[in-house]
mmCIF file of C-alpha atoms in Angstrom:
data_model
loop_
_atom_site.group_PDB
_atom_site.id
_atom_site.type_symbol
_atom_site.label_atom_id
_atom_site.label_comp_id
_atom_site.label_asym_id
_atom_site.label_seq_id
_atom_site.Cartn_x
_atom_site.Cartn_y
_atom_site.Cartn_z
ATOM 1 C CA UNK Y 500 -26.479 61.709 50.867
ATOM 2 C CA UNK Y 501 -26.984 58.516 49.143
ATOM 3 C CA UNK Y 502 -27.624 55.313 50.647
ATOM 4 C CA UNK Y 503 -24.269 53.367 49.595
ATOM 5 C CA UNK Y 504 -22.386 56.560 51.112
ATOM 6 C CA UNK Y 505 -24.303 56.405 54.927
ATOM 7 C CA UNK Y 506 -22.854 52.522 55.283
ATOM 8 C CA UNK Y 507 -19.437 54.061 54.502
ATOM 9 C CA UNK Y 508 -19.973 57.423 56.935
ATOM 10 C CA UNK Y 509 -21.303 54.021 59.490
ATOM 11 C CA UNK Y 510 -18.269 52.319 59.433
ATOM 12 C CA UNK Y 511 -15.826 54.875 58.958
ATOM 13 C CA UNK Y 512 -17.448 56.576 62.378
ATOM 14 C CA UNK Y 513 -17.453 53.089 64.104
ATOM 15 C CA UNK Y 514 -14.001 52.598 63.391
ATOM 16 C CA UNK Y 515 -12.893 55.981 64.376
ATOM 17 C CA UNK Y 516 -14.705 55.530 67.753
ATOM 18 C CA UNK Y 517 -12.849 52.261 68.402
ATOM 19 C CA UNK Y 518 -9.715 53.159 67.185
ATOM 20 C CA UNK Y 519 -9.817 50.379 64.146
ATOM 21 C CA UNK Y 520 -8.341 50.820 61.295
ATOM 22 C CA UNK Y 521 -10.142 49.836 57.716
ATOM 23 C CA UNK Y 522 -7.196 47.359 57.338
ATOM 24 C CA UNK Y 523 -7.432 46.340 61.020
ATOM 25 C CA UNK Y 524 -11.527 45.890 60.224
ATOM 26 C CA UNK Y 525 -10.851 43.191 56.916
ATOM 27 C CA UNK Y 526 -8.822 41.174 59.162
ATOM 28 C CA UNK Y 527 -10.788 41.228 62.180
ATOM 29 C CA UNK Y 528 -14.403 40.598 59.890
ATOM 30 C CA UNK Y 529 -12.841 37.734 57.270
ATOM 31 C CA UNK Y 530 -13.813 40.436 54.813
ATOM 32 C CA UNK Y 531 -11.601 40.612 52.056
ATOM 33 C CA UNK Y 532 -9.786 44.005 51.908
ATOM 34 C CA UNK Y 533 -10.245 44.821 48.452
ATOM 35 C CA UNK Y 534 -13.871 44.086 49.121
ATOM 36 C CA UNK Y 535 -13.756 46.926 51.888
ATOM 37 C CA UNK Y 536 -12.445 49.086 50.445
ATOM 38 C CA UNK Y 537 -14.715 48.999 47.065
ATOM 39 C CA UNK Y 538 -17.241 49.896 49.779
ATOM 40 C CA UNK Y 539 -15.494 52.591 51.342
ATOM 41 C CA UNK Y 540 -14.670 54.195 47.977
ATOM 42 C CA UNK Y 541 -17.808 53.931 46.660
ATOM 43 C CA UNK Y 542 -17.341 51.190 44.177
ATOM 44 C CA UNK Y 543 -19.513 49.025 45.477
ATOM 45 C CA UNK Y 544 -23.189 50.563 46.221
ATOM 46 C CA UNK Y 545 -24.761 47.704 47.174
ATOM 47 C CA UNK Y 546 -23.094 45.435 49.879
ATOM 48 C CA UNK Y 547 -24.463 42.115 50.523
ATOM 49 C CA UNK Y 548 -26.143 41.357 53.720
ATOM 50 C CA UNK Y 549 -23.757 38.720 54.673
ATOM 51 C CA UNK Y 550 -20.656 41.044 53.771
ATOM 52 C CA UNK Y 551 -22.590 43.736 56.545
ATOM 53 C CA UNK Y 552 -23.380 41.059 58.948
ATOM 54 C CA UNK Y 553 -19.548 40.074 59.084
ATOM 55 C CA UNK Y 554 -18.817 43.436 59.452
ATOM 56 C CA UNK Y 555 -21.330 44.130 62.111
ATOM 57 C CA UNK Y 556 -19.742 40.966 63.775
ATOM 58 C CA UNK Y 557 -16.375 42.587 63.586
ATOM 59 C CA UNK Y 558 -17.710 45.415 65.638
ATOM 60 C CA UNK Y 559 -19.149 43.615 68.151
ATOM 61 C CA UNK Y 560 -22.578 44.308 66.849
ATOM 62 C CA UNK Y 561 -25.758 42.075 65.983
ATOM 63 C CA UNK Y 562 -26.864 43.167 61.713
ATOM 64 C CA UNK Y 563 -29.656 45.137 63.225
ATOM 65 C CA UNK Y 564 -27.182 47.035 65.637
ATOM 66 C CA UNK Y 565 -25.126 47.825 62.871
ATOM 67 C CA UNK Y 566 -28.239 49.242 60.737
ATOM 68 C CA UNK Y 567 -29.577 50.867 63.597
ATOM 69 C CA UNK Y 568 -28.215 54.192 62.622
ATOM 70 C CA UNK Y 569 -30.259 57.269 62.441
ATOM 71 C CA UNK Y 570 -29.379 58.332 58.725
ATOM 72 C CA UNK Y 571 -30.168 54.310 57.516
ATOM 73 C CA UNK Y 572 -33.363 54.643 59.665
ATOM 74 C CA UNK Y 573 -34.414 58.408 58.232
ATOM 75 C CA UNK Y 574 -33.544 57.505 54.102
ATOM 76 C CA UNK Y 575 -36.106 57.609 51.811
ATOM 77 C CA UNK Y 576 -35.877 55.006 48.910
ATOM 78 C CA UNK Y 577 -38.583 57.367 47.321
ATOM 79 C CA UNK Y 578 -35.327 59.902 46.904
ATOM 80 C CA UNK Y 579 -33.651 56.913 44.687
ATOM 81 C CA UNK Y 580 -36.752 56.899 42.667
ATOM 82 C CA UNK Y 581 -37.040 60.659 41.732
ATOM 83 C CA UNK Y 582 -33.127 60.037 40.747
ATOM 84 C CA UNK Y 583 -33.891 57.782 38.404
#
């Protein structure tokens, strides 16, 4: 799995588990939908920190809550290397 996809599987799970929608999610973070969803499609692959950190806000979650997720703590960036 790639590392733009785990932020998507993140949020998609962290939604699911508090019954939020990915519309409900834009309003409640400020985050612009279209924004959102470019991230949960795949469009974007590199969100910025302060896009996350809203988002992690949203949730109820400090940045390092939010990125304190087993599959962001177990990738490899040498993987991205060997891709390239």
């Amino acid at each position: 799995m790639d590392y733009a996809n785990i932020y998507v599987e993140r949020i998609r799970s962290l939604c699911e588990t508090r019954g939020i929608s990915i519309n409900k999610l834009a309003i409640m973070s400020n985050v612009k939908q279209s924004t959102l969803d470019n991230i949960m499609r795949g469009l974007t692959k590199n969100p910025r920190v302060k896009t996350l950190h809203k988002i992690a806000i949203a949730f109820n979650m400090t940045l390092a809550e939010f990125l304190d997720y087993p599959p962001l703590n177990a990738y490899s960036f040498d993987d991205d290397e060997a891709e390239e």
